Coordinates of C-alpha atoms in Angstrom, one line a residue:
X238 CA 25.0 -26.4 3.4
X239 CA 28.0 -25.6 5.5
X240 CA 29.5 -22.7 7.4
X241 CA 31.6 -21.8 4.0
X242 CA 28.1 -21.4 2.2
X243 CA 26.8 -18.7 4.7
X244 CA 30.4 -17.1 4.7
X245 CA 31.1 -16.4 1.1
X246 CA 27.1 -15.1 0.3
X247 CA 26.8 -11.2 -0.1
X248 CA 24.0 -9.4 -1.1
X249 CA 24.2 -7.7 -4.7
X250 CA 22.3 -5.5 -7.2
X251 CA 20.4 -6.1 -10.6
X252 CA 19.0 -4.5 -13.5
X253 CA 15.2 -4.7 -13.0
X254 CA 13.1 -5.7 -15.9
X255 CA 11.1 -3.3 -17.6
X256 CA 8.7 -2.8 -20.4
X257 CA 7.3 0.4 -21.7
X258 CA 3.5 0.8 -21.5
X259 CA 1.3 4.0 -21.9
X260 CA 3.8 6.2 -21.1
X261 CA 5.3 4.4 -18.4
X262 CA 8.3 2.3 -17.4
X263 CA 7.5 -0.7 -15.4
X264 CA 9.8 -2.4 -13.5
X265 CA 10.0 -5.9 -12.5
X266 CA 12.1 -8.9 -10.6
X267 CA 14.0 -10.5 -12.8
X268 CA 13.4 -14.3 -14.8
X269 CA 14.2 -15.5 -11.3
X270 CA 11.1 -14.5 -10.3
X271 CA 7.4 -14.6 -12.2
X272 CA 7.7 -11.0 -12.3
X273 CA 8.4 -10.6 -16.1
X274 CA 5.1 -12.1 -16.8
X275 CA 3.4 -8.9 -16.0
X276 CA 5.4 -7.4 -18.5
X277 CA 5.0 -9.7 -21.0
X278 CA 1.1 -9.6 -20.2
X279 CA 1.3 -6.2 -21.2
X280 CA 3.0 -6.9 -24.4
X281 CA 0.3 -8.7 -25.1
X282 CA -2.2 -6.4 -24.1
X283 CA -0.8 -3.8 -26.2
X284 CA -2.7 -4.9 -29.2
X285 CA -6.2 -4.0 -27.7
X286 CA -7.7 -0.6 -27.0
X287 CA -8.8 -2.2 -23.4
X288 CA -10.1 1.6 -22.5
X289 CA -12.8 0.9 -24.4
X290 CA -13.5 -2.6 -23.1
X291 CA -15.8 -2.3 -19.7
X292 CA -14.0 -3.7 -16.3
X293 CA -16.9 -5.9 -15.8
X294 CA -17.7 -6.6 -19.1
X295 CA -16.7 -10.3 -20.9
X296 CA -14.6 -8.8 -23.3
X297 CA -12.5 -7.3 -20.8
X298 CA -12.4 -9.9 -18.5
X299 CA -11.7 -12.4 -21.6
X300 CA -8.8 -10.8 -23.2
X301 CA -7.0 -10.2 -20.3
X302 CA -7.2 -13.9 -18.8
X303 CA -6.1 -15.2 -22.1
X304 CA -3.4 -13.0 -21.8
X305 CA -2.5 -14.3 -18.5
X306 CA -2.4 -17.9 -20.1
X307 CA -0.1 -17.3 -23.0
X308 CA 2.4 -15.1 -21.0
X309 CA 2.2 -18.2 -17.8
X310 CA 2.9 -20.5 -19.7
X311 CA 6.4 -18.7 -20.9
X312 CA 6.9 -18.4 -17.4
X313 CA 7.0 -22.1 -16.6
X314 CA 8.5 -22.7 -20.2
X315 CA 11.6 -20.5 -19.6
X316 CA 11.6 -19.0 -16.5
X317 CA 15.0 -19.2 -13.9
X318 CA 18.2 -18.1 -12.5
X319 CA 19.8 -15.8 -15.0
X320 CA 23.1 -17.0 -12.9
X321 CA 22.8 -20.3 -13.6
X322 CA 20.7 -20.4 -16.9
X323 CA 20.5 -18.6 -20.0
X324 CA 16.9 -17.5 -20.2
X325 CA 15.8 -15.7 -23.2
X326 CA 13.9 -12.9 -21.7
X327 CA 14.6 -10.3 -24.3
X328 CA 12.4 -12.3 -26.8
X329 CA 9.7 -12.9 -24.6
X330 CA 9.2 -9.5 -24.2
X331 CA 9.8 -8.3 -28.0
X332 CA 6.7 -6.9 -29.8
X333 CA 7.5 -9.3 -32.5
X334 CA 6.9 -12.1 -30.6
X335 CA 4.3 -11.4 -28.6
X336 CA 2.2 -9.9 -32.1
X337 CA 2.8 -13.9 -32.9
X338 CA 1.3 -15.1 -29.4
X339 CA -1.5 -12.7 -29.6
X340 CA -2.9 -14.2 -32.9
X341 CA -3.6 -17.5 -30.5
X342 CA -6.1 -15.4 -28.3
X343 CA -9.7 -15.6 -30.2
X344 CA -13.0 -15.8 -29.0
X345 CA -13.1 -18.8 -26.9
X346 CA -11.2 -19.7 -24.0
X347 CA -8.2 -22.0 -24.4
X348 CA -8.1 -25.2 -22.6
X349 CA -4.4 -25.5 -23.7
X350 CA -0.7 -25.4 -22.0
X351 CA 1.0 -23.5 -24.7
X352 CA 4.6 -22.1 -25.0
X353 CA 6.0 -20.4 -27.7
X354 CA 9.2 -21.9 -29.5
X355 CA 12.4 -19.3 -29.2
X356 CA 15.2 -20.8 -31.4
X357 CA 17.8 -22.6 -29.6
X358 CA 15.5 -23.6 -26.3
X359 CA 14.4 -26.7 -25.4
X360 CA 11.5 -26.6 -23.6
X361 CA 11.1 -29.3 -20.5
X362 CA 8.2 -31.5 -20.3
X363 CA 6.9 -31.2 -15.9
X364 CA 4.1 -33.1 -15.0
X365 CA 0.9 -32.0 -14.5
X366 CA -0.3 -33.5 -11.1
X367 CA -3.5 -33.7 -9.5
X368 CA -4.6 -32.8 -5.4
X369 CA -3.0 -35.1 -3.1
X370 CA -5.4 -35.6 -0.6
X371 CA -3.0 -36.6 2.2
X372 CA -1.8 -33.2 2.1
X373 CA -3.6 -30.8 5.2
X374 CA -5.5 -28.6 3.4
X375 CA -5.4 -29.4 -0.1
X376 CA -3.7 -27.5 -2.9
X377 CA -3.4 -24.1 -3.0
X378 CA -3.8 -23.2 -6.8
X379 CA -7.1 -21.4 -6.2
X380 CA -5.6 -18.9 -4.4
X381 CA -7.7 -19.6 -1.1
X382 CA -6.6 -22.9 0.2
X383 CA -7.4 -24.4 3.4
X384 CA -4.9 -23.6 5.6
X385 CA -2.8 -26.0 4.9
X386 CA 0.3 -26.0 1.8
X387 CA 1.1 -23.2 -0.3
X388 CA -0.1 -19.5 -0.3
X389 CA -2.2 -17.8 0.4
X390 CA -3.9 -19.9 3.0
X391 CA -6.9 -17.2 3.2
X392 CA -10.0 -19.8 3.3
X393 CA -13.1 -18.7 1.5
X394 CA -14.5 -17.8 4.8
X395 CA -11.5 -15.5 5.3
X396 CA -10.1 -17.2 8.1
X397 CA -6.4 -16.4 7.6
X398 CA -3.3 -18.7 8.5
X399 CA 0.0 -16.8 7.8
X400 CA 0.6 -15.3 4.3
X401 CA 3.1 -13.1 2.6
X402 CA 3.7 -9.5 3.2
X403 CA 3.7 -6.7 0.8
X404 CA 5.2 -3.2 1.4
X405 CA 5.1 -0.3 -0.7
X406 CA 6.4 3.3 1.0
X407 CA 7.2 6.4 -0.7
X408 CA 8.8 9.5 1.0
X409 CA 8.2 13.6 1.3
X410 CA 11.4 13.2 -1.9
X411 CA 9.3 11.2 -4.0
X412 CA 11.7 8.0 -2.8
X413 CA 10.2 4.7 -3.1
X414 CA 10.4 1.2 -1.7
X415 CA 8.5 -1.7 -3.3
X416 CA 8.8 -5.3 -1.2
X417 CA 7.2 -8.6 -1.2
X418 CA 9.6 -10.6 1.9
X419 CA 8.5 -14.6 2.2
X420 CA 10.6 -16.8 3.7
X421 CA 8.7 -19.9 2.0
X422 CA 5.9 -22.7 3.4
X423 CA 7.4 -23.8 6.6
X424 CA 3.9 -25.4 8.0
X425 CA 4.4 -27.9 4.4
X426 CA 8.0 -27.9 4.0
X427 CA 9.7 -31.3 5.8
X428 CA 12.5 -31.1 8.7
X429 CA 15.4 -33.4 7.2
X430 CA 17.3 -34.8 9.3
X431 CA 20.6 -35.2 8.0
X432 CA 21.0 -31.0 7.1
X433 CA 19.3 -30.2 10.6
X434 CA 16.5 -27.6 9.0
X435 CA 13.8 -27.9 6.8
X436 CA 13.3 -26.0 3.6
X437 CA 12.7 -22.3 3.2
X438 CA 13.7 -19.5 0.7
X439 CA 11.2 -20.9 -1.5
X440 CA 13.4 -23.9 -2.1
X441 CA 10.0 -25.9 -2.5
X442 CA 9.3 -24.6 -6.0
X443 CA 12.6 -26.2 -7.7
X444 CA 11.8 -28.2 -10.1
X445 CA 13.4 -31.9 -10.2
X446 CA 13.5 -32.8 -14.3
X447 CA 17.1 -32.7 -15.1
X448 CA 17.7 -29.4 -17.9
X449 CA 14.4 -27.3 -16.5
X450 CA 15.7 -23.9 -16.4
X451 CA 14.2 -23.7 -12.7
X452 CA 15.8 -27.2 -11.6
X453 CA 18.0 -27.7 -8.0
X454 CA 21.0 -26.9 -7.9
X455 CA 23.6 -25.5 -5.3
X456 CA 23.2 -22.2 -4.8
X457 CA 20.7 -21.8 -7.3
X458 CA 17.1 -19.4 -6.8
X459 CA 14.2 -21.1 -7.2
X460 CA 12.1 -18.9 -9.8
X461 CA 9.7 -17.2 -7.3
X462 CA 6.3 -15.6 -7.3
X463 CA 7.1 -13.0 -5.2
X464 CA 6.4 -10.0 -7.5
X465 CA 6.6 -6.1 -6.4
X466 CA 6.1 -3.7 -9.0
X467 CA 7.4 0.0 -9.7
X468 CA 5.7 2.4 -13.0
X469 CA 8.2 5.5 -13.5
X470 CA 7.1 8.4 -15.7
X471 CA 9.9 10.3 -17.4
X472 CA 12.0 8.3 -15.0
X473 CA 10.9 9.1 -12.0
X474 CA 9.1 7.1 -9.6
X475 CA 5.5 7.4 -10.4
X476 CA 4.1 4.4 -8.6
X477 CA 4.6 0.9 -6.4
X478 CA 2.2 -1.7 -5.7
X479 CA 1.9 -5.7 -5.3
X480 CA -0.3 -8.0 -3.3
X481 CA 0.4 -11.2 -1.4
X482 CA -1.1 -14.4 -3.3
X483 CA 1.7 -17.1 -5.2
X484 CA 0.4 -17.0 -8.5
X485 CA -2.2 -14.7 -8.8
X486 CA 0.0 -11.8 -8.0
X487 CA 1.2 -10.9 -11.2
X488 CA -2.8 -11.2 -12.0
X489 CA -4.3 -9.1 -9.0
X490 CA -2.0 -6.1 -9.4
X491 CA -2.4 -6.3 -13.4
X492 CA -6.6 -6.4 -13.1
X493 CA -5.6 -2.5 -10.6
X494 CA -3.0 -1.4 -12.8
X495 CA -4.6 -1.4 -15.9
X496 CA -8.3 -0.2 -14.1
X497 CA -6.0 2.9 -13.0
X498 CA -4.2 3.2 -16.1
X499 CA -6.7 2.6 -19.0
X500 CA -10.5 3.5 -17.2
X501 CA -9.2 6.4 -14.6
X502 CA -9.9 4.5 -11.8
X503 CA -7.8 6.4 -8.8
X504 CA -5.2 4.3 -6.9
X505 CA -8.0 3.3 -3.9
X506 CA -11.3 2.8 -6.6
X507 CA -8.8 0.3 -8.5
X508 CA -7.9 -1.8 -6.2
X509 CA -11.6 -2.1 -4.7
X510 CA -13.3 -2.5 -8.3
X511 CA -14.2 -6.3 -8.6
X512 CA -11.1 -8.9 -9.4
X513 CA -10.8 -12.2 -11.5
X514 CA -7.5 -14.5 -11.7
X515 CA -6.8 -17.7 -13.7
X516 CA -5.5 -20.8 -12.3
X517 CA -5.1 -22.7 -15.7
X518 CA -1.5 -23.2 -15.8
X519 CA 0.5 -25.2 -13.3
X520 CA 0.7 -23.9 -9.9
X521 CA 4.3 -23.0 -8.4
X522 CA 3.0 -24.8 -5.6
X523 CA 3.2 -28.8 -4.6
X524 CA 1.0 -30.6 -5.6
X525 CA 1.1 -28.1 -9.2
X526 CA -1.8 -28.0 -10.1
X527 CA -2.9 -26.9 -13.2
X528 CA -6.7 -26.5 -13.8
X529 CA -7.4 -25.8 -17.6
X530 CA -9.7 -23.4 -18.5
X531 CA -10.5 -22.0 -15.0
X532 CA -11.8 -18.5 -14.3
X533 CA -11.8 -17.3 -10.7
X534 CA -13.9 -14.4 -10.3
X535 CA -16.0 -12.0 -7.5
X536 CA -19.4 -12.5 -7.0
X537 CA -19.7 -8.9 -8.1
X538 CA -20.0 -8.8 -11.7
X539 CA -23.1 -8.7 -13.9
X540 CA -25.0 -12.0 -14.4
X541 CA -24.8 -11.1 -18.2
X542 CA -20.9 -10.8 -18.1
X543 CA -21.0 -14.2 -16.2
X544 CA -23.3 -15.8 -18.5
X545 CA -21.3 -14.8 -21.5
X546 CA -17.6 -15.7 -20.7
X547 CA -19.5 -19.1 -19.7
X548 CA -20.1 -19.5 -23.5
X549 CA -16.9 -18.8 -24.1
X550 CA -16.1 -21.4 -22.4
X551 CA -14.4 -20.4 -19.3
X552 CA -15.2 -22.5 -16.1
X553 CA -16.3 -20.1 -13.8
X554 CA -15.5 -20.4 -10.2
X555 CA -17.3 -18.1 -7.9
X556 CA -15.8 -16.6 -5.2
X557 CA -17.6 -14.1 -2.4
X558 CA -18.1 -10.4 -3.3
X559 CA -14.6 -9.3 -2.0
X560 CA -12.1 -12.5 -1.4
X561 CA -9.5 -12.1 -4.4
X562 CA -6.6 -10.0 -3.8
X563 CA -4.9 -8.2 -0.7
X564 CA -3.1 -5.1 -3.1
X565 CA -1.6 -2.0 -1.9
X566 CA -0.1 0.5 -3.6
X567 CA 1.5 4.6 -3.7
X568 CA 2.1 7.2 -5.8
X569 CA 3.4 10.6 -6.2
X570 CA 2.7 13.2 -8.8
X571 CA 2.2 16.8 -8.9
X572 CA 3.9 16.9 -5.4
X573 CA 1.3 15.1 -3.9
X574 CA 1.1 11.3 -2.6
X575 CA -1.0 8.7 -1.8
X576 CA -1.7 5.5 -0.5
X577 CA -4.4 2.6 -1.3
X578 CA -5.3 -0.6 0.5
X579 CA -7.4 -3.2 -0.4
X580 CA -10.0 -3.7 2.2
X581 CA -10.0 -7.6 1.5
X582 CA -9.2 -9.7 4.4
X583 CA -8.7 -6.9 6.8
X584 CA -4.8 -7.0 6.1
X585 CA -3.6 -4.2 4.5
X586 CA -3.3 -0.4 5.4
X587 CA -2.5 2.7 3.7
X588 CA -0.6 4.9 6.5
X589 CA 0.7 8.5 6.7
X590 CA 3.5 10.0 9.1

């Protein structure tokens, strides 16, 4: 980096990504970010009548984490700077294509890494490592690390060491602002000596194969998992939300979306009702972990809903009654707004002025 780097950058506008979904518009980050994956989980979801499907129930809680796998692993398939790479995100959100993914999603749960083939894309072979255990604190994948690398570093016990923020306002006008600001790992990313700084802007989840759409490269995003969301209706702003959390956010806020959406959960009720994530395909994290088959879920549910994804053959790991996700979200209709926090980890707060 040198002074001409910092000179020349200037900030800029995009298109958002959107997908249509009961009646709404949702808007997302771009491939630079994991944010299409939410809409491409909704794709997905499309084909089931999930209204019917119980929040705590196994059917419920099955589809949507198989969802989650499928529409991850297109994420780590194809997911990158749209300035540097060509990343074929119109396909992965075509109904065609995901009506093809869904017929992978049956009964049991999947134990597999798989990508779907798009004509003309190589996909990019990345390891699958294990837990270094010279690293403070462990990996993060689980979404409740130690304290030491990745995020968030909210221990099971809820001790907290530094996370990532998450902002949604709306004003009297029926404006609103959606924003997830993290500067990246600092405690776990290296000084280097010869450039004088260590690494930030997320530069720790480049990838290093030579061709992966996420690779280094000068002046390059890293593909992100910071992941605000926005629904309009009729195109106006109906809603914003998003959560701290790496991976899982594009899980948390789906699990609250869809209990507000499908089961007429209001905005506070969903984002209190009981959470589950998935940690099955890599983590965007060092050491990337990927942990096949996993299911993350509150010790909340019904031991019969437990008992049954178990036959499924999700492995289960319990969390306490309220330790998955730190969501908050806004809305306006009718004239009228409001604001929701998730009362995990005593971080977030819905405010009026």
């Amino acid at each position: 980096i040198n002074g001409g780097d910092l000179s020349k950058w200037r900030a800029w506008e995009e298109h958002p990504a959107t997908f249509e979904y009961a009646g709404l518009t949702i808007a997302k980050c771009g491939p630079w970010n994991q944010g299409p994956a939410f809409l491409q989980q909704l794709a997905l979801l499309a084909g089931y009548d999930l209204a019917r499907m119980p929040i705590t129930g196994p059917d419920f809680i099955h589809t949507v984490t198989e969802a989650a796998k499928l529409a991850f692993a297109d994420r780590e398939a194809y997911y990158g700077d749209p300035n540097f790479v060509n990343v074929p995100l119109s396909q992965l959100l075509d109904k065609k294509y995901n009506d093809e993914r869904r017929k992978l999603i049956t009964d049991k749960a999947s134990l597999e890494q798989r990508p779907g083939s798009i004509e003309g894309f190589k996909i990019i072979d990345t390891p699958v490592t294990g837990k270094d255990e010279n690293i403070e604190g462990g990996s993060a994948a689980n979404g409740m690390s130690s304290g030491g690398v990745g995020e968030p570093t909210v221990r099971r016990d809820g001790f907290t060491k530094g996370d990532t923020v998450h902002l949604d306002t709306v004003d009297k006008d029926g404006n609103m602002l959606t924003a997830t600001p993290s500067g990246g790992w600092y405690q776990s990313s290296p000084y280097i000596p010869d450039v004088g700084f260590c690494l930030g802007s997320r530069a720790q989840m480049f990838w290093l194969q030579e061709g992966h759409p996420s690779a280094l490269a000068p002046g390059k995003r890293p593909r992100a998992t910071l992941s605000p969301s926005m629904a309009l209706r009729d195109g106006e702003p109906y809603m914003c939300f998003g959560t701290p959390g790496g991976d899982q956010q594009d899980q948390w806020t789906l699990n609250a979306f869809l209990y507000h959406i499908h089961h007429g959960l209001n905005l506070q009720e969903a984002l209190e009702a009981p959470m589950f994530h998935t940690d099955h395909f890599r983590s965007s994290f060092y050491p990337r972990e990927a942990k096949p088959g996993s299911l993350t879920i509150e010790n909340r549910y019904p031991k019969e809903t437990m008992d049954e994804l178990k036959k499924r053959g999700h492995v289960i790991e319990l969390g306490p009654e309220w330790s998955l996700g730190r969501t908050t979200a806004v809305s306006r209709k009718d004239g009228i707004i409001r604001a929701a926090a998730s009362p995990r980890g005593q971080q977030g707060y819905a405010v009026a002025r």
